[in-house]
């Protein structure tokens, strides 16, 4: 438990986070009561890849368990700046190579399209996706910080190699590499590995026993059934929203929600495995599991990766900014600053 005095700005930051979170959760509650859901479900075809989609995430989990992604097991604070940068760069390159290999395989071997990889909608959806990602940040901050605060009273606080290195007050080069790793590379690698590839595979109707809502479709008219299989049209246009979304006559949309168990199972499993890749960082996996649930829910509803990338990147940017501000204020432990790189 950290008994050091807190800077005067910290309660103000906490209050702003609480107010923003309250507004977002209030909006979510209103949507749930009015529309029956927090976010509208956007159906897509099941992803074409098989269990290979699980492999990159499981590989990172095994390596994290063995401690090979944290400077070979040597504490970050004992490394000089050059050695720390080298280890971090090696971890970044390795993770990115794993991601590129997996994406290349599903693209070539399974016939995956851009929409399968979370890129449906094109540029016209960017503004809305960025807004959704930012709202997701405020929705996740309060529960994540709350879990971190509670656990800090009873268990070992999070000890992340990046934050531990910051206690040495490193130079600009180390700060730059840490920021690049946490705000750019970690969101790209982890969201594609755990949300797009892993959660996408787990959402397939032949995995986890997830049922499609075939019965209601069978009771509809021919015109209504045709509408279920048609490509979405851009408002005021006869052209499909996504040129690569031509799913053909065999397109079967994923059910919006068949049962709570089947809807949440892929989210919970991918979030849990993602959180466990941060083991060895004290209690960090618990709050990051909460963050993963928010990320997974947004992806399950939209099947677009950009909101998740924005949420992940902004969350890590805020965490690093908070760490920098705490270090500038005085010598403080960084027990309550969760980072998800």
Coordinates of C-alpha atoms in Angstrom, one line a residue:
X1 CA 0.0 0.0 0.0
X2 CA 1.3 3.4 -0.9
X3 CA 1.3 5.8 2.1
X4 CA 3.1 8.7 0.3
X5 CA 1.2 12.0 -0.1
X6 CA -0.6 12.4 -3.3
X7 CA -0.3 15.5 -5.5
X8 CA -3.1 18.1 -5.3
X9 CA -4.1 17.5 -8.9
X10 CA -4.8 13.8 -8.4
X11 CA -8.3 14.3 -6.8
X12 CA -9.2 16.7 -9.6
X13 CA -8.2 14.1 -12.2
X14 CA -10.2 11.4 -10.4
X15 CA -13.3 13.7 -10.2
X16 CA -13.1 14.4 -14.0
X17 CA -12.7 10.7 -14.7
X18 CA -15.7 9.9 -12.5
X19 CA -17.9 12.5 -14.1
X20 CA -17.0 11.5 -17.6
X21 CA -17.5 7.8 -16.7
X22 CA -20.9 8.6 -15.1
X23 CA -22.0 10.4 -18.3
X24 CA -21.0 7.5 -20.5
X25 CA -22.6 4.8 -18.3
X26 CA -25.8 6.9 -18.0
X27 CA -25.9 7.1 -21.8
X28 CA -25.3 3.3 -22.0
X29 CA -28.1 2.7 -19.5
X30 CA -30.5 5.0 -21.5
X31 CA -29.7 3.1 -24.7
X32 CA -30.2 -0.2 -23.0
X33 CA -33.6 0.8 -21.7
X34 CA -34.7 2.4 -25.0
X35 CA -33.2 0.1 -27.6
X36 CA -32.7 -3.1 -25.6
X37 CA -28.9 -2.9 -26.1
X38 CA -26.0 -0.5 -25.2
X39 CA -24.6 -0.7 -28.8
X40 CA -26.4 -1.8 -31.9
X41 CA -25.3 -5.2 -33.2
X42 CA -23.8 -5.1 -36.7
X43 CA -23.9 -8.6 -38.2
X44 CA -21.2 -10.1 -40.4
X45 CA -20.4 -13.5 -41.8
X46 CA -18.4 -15.9 -39.5
X47 CA -14.7 -15.5 -40.0
X48 CA -13.2 -18.0 -42.4
X49 CA -10.2 -19.0 -40.4
X50 CA -9.9 -22.0 -38.1
X51 CA -8.3 -22.5 -34.7
X52 CA -5.1 -21.0 -36.1
X53 CA -6.6 -17.7 -35.0
X54 CA -6.0 -18.8 -31.4
X55 CA -2.3 -19.6 -32.0
X56 CA -0.7 -16.1 -31.8
X57 CA -2.5 -15.2 -28.5
X58 CA -1.6 -18.6 -27.0
X59 CA 2.0 -18.2 -28.1
X60 CA 2.3 -14.8 -26.4
X61 CA 0.6 -16.2 -23.3
X62 CA 3.2 -19.0 -23.1
X63 CA 6.1 -16.6 -23.7
X64 CA 4.7 -14.3 -21.0
X65 CA 4.5 -17.2 -18.6
X66 CA 8.1 -18.1 -19.3
X67 CA 9.1 -14.5 -18.8
X68 CA 10.9 -14.2 -22.1
X69 CA 9.2 -11.0 -23.1
X70 CA 10.5 -9.0 -20.1
X71 CA 14.2 -8.6 -20.8
X72 CA 14.9 -12.3 -20.4
X73 CA 13.7 -12.2 -16.8
X74 CA 16.1 -9.4 -15.8
X75 CA 14.3 -6.5 -14.0
X76 CA 14.0 -3.5 -16.2
X77 CA 15.3 -1.1 -13.6
X78 CA 18.6 -2.9 -13.5
X79 CA 19.2 -2.4 -17.3
X80 CA 20.9 0.6 -18.7
X81 CA 19.0 2.7 -21.2
X82 CA 20.6 1.0 -24.3
X83 CA 19.9 -2.5 -23.0
X84 CA 16.4 -1.7 -22.1
X85 CA 15.7 -0.2 -25.5
X86 CA 17.2 -3.2 -27.2
X87 CA 15.1 -5.7 -25.2
X88 CA 11.9 -3.7 -25.7
X89 CA 12.6 -3.3 -29.4
X90 CA 13.2 -7.1 -29.7
X91 CA 9.9 -7.8 -28.0
X92 CA 8.1 -5.3 -30.3
X93 CA 9.6 -6.8 -33.5
X94 CA 8.9 -10.4 -32.4
X95 CA 5.2 -9.6 -31.5
X96 CA 4.8 -7.8 -34.8
X97 CA 6.3 -10.6 -36.8
X98 CA 3.9 -13.1 -35.1
X99 CA 1.0 -10.8 -36.0
X100 CA 2.1 -10.4 -39.6
X101 CA 2.6 -14.1 -40.0
X102 CA -0.9 -14.8 -38.6
X103 CA -2.6 -12.2 -40.8
X104 CA -0.7 -13.4 -43.8
X105 CA -1.9 -16.9 -43.2
X106 CA -5.6 -16.1 -42.7
X107 CA -5.5 -13.8 -45.7
X108 CA -3.9 -16.3 -48.1
X109 CA -5.1 -19.6 -46.8
X110 CA -8.6 -18.9 -45.5
X111 CA -9.7 -16.3 -48.0
X112 CA -10.2 -13.6 -45.4
X113 CA -11.5 -10.2 -46.6
X114 CA -10.9 -6.8 -45.1
X115 CA -14.3 -7.0 -43.4
X116 CA -13.3 -10.2 -41.6
X117 CA -10.2 -8.4 -40.3
X118 CA -12.2 -5.6 -38.7
X119 CA -11.8 -3.1 -41.6
X120 CA -15.4 -2.9 -42.7
X121 CA -17.0 0.5 -43.3
X122 CA -14.2 2.4 -44.9
X123 CA -13.2 6.0 -44.2
X124 CA -16.8 7.2 -43.7
X125 CA -16.9 5.3 -40.3
X126 CA -13.6 6.7 -39.0
X127 CA -15.1 9.7 -37.1
X128 CA -17.8 7.6 -35.4
X129 CA -15.3 4.8 -34.5
X130 CA -12.9 7.3 -33.0
X131 CA -15.7 8.8 -30.9
X132 CA -16.8 5.3 -29.8
X133 CA -13.2 4.4 -28.8
X134 CA -12.9 7.6 -26.7
X135 CA -16.2 6.9 -25.0
X136 CA -15.0 3.4 -24.3
X137 CA -12.0 4.9 -22.5
X138 CA -14.2 6.8 -20.1
X139 CA -16.5 3.8 -19.6
X140 CA -13.5 1.7 -18.6
X141 CA -11.4 4.1 -16.5
X142 CA -13.6 4.1 -13.4
X143 CA -14.0 0.2 -13.1
X144 CA -10.3 -0.3 -14.0
X145 CA -9.1 2.2 -11.5
X146 CA -11.6 0.9 -8.9
X147 CA -10.3 -2.7 -9.2
X148 CA -6.7 -1.5 -9.1
X149 CA -7.3 0.6 -6.0
X150 CA -9.1 -2.3 -4.1
X151 CA -6.5 -4.9 -5.1
X152 CA -3.7 -2.6 -4.0
X153 CA -4.9 -2.8 -0.5
X154 CA -4.6 -6.6 -0.3
X155 CA -2.2 -7.9 -3.0
X156 CA 1.0 -7.0 -4.6
X157 CA 0.4 -3.9 -6.7
X158 CA 1.1 -3.9 -10.5
X159 CA 4.8 -3.9 -11.4
X160 CA 5.1 -3.2 -15.1
X161 CA 8.6 -3.2 -16.6
X162 CA 7.9 0.0 -18.5
X163 CA 6.6 1.9 -15.4
X164 CA 9.4 0.5 -13.3
X165 CA 12.0 1.8 -15.8
X166 CA 10.3 5.2 -15.5
X167 CA 11.3 5.4 -11.8
X168 CA 14.9 5.7 -13.0
X169 CA 13.9 9.0 -14.6
X170 CA 15.3 7.9 -18.0
X171 CA 16.1 10.2 -20.9
X172 CA 14.0 11.2 -23.9
X173 CA 15.1 8.2 -25.9
X174 CA 13.7 5.7 -23.4
X175 CA 10.5 7.8 -23.0
X176 CA 10.1 7.8 -26.8
X177 CA 10.5 4.0 -27.1
X178 CA 8.1 3.4 -24.2
X179 CA 5.5 5.7 -25.6
X180 CA 5.8 4.1 -29.1
X181 CA 5.5 0.6 -27.6
X182 CA 2.5 1.4 -25.3
X183 CA 0.5 3.8 -27.5
X184 CA 1.2 2.5 -31.0
X185 CA 2.5 -1.0 -31.2
X186 CA 0.7 -2.6 -28.2
X187 CA -2.8 -1.6 -29.4
X188 CA -2.2 -2.8 -33.0
X189 CA -0.6 -6.1 -32.1
X190 CA -2.8 -7.0 -29.1
X191 CA -6.2 -5.9 -30.6
X192 CA -5.5 -7.9 -33.8
X193 CA -4.3 -10.9 -32.0
X194 CA -6.9 -11.1 -29.2
X195 CA -9.9 -9.3 -30.6
X196 CA -9.8 -9.8 -34.4
X197 CA -8.2 -13.2 -34.7
X198 CA -9.0 -14.9 -31.4
X199 CA -12.4 -13.5 -30.5
X200 CA -13.4 -13.6 -34.1
X201 CA -12.6 -17.3 -34.2
X202 CA -14.4 -18.0 -31.0
X203 CA -17.5 -16.2 -32.3
X204 CA -17.9 -18.7 -35.1
X205 CA -21.1 -20.7 -34.9
X206 CA -19.3 -24.0 -34.8
X207 CA -17.2 -23.0 -31.8
X208 CA -18.4 -22.9 -28.2
X209 CA -21.8 -24.1 -29.3
X210 CA -23.0 -20.7 -30.3
X211 CA -26.4 -21.0 -32.0
X212 CA -27.6 -18.9 -34.9
X213 CA -31.1 -17.5 -34.9
X214 CA -32.3 -19.6 -37.8
X215 CA -35.8 -20.2 -36.5
X216 CA -36.9 -16.5 -36.6
X217 CA -35.5 -16.2 -40.1
X218 CA -37.5 -19.2 -41.3
X219 CA -40.7 -17.5 -40.2
X220 CA -40.0 -14.4 -42.3
X221 CA -41.1 -13.7 -45.8
X222 CA -38.9 -14.3 -48.8
X223 CA -38.3 -10.5 -49.1
X224 CA -37.3 -10.3 -45.4
X225 CA -35.0 -13.2 -45.6
X226 CA -33.4 -11.7 -48.7
X227 CA -32.9 -8.5 -46.8
X228 CA -31.0 -10.4 -44.1
X229 CA -28.5 -11.7 -46.6
X230 CA -28.2 -8.5 -48.6
X231 CA -25.1 -6.3 -48.4
X232 CA -25.7 -3.2 -46.3
X233 CA -26.3 -0.1 -48.5
X234 CA -24.9 3.3 -47.9
X235 CA -27.7 5.8 -47.2
X236 CA -28.8 7.4 -50.4
X237 CA -26.8 5.1 -52.5
X238 CA -27.2 1.8 -54.4
X239 CA -23.7 0.7 -53.7
X240 CA -22.7 -1.6 -50.8
X241 CA -21.0 -0.1 -47.8
X242 CA -18.0 -2.4 -48.3
X243 CA -16.8 -3.5 -51.7
X244 CA -15.3 -6.6 -50.1
X245 CA -18.4 -7.5 -48.2
X246 CA -19.8 -9.6 -51.0
X247 CA -20.7 -12.6 -49.0
X248 CA -22.9 -14.2 -51.6
X249 CA -25.9 -16.5 -51.1
X250 CA -24.2 -18.6 -48.4
X251 CA -23.9 -15.6 -46.0
X252 CA -25.3 -16.4 -42.6
X253 CA -25.1 -13.4 -40.2
X254 CA -23.9 -14.0 -36.7
X255 CA -26.9 -13.9 -34.3
X256 CA -27.0 -10.6 -32.4
X257 CA -27.4 -12.4 -29.1
X258 CA -28.7 -16.0 -28.8
X259 CA -28.1 -16.4 -25.1
X260 CA -26.0 -14.4 -22.6
X261 CA -23.7 -17.3 -22.3
X262 CA -22.9 -17.7 -25.9
X263 CA -22.7 -14.0 -26.5
X264 CA -20.2 -13.3 -23.8
X265 CA -18.1 -16.5 -23.9
X266 CA -15.8 -15.3 -26.7
X267 CA -15.4 -11.9 -25.0
X268 CA -14.6 -13.5 -21.6
X269 CA -12.2 -16.1 -22.9
X270 CA -10.2 -13.7 -25.1
X271 CA -10.1 -11.0 -22.4
X272 CA -8.9 -13.5 -19.8
X273 CA -6.1 -14.9 -22.0
X274 CA -5.1 -11.3 -22.9
X275 CA -5.0 -10.3 -19.2
X276 CA -2.9 -13.4 -18.4
X277 CA -0.2 -12.3 -20.8
X278 CA 0.4 -9.5 -18.3
X279 CA 1.1 -12.0 -15.5
X280 CA 4.2 -11.2 -13.4
X281 CA 3.0 -7.6 -13.0
X282 CA 1.4 -8.1 -9.6
X283 CA -2.4 -7.5 -9.7
X284 CA -2.3 -6.0 -13.2
X285 CA -4.2 -8.9 -14.9
X286 CA -7.4 -8.2 -12.9
X287 CA -8.0 -4.6 -13.9
X288 CA -6.8 -5.4 -17.5
X289 CA -9.3 -8.2 -17.6
X290 CA -12.0 -5.5 -17.0
X291 CA -10.6 -3.4 -19.7
X292 CA -10.6 -6.4 -22.0
X293 CA -14.3 -6.9 -21.4
X294 CA -15.0 -3.4 -22.6
X295 CA -12.8 -3.9 -25.7
X296 CA -14.3 -7.3 -26.4
X297 CA -17.9 -6.0 -26.1
X298 CA -17.2 -3.1 -28.5
X299 CA -15.7 -5.5 -31.1
X300 CA -18.5 -8.0 -30.7
X301 CA -21.1 -5.3 -31.4
X302 CA -19.3 -3.5 -34.3
X303 CA -16.8 -6.0 -35.7
X304 CA -14.6 -3.1 -36.5
X305 CA -11.1 -2.9 -35.0
X306 CA -10.7 0.9 -35.1
X307 CA -12.7 1.7 -31.9
X308 CA -10.7 -0.9 -30.0
X309 CA -7.4 0.5 -31.3
X310 CA -8.4 4.0 -30.2
X311 CA -9.6 2.9 -26.8
X312 CA -6.4 0.9 -26.2
X313 CA -4.1 3.6 -27.4
X314 CA -5.8 6.5 -25.5
X315 CA -6.0 4.4 -22.3
X316 CA -2.3 3.7 -22.4
X317 CA -1.5 7.3 -23.3
X318 CA -3.5 8.5 -20.3
X319 CA -1.7 6.0 -18.1
X320 CA 1.8 7.1 -19.3
X321 CA 0.8 10.7 -18.9
X322 CA -0.4 10.1 -15.4
X323 CA 2.9 8.2 -14.6
X324 CA 4.9 11.2 -16.0
X325 CA 2.9 13.7 -13.9
X326 CA 3.3 11.6 -10.8
X327 CA 7.1 11.4 -11.3
X328 CA 7.2 15.2 -12.0
X329 CA 5.3 15.9 -8.8
X330 CA 7.5 13.9 -6.4
X331 CA 8.9 10.4 -5.9
X332 CA 5.9 8.2 -5.9
X333 CA 5.2 4.6 -6.4
X334 CA 3.2 3.9 -9.6
X335 CA 1.0 1.3 -7.9
X336 CA -2.3 2.5 -9.4
X337 CA -1.3 3.2 -12.9
X338 CA -2.4 0.3 -15.1
X339 CA -0.8 0.0 -18.6
X340 CA -1.8 -2.5 -21.2
X341 CA 1.1 -2.9 -23.6

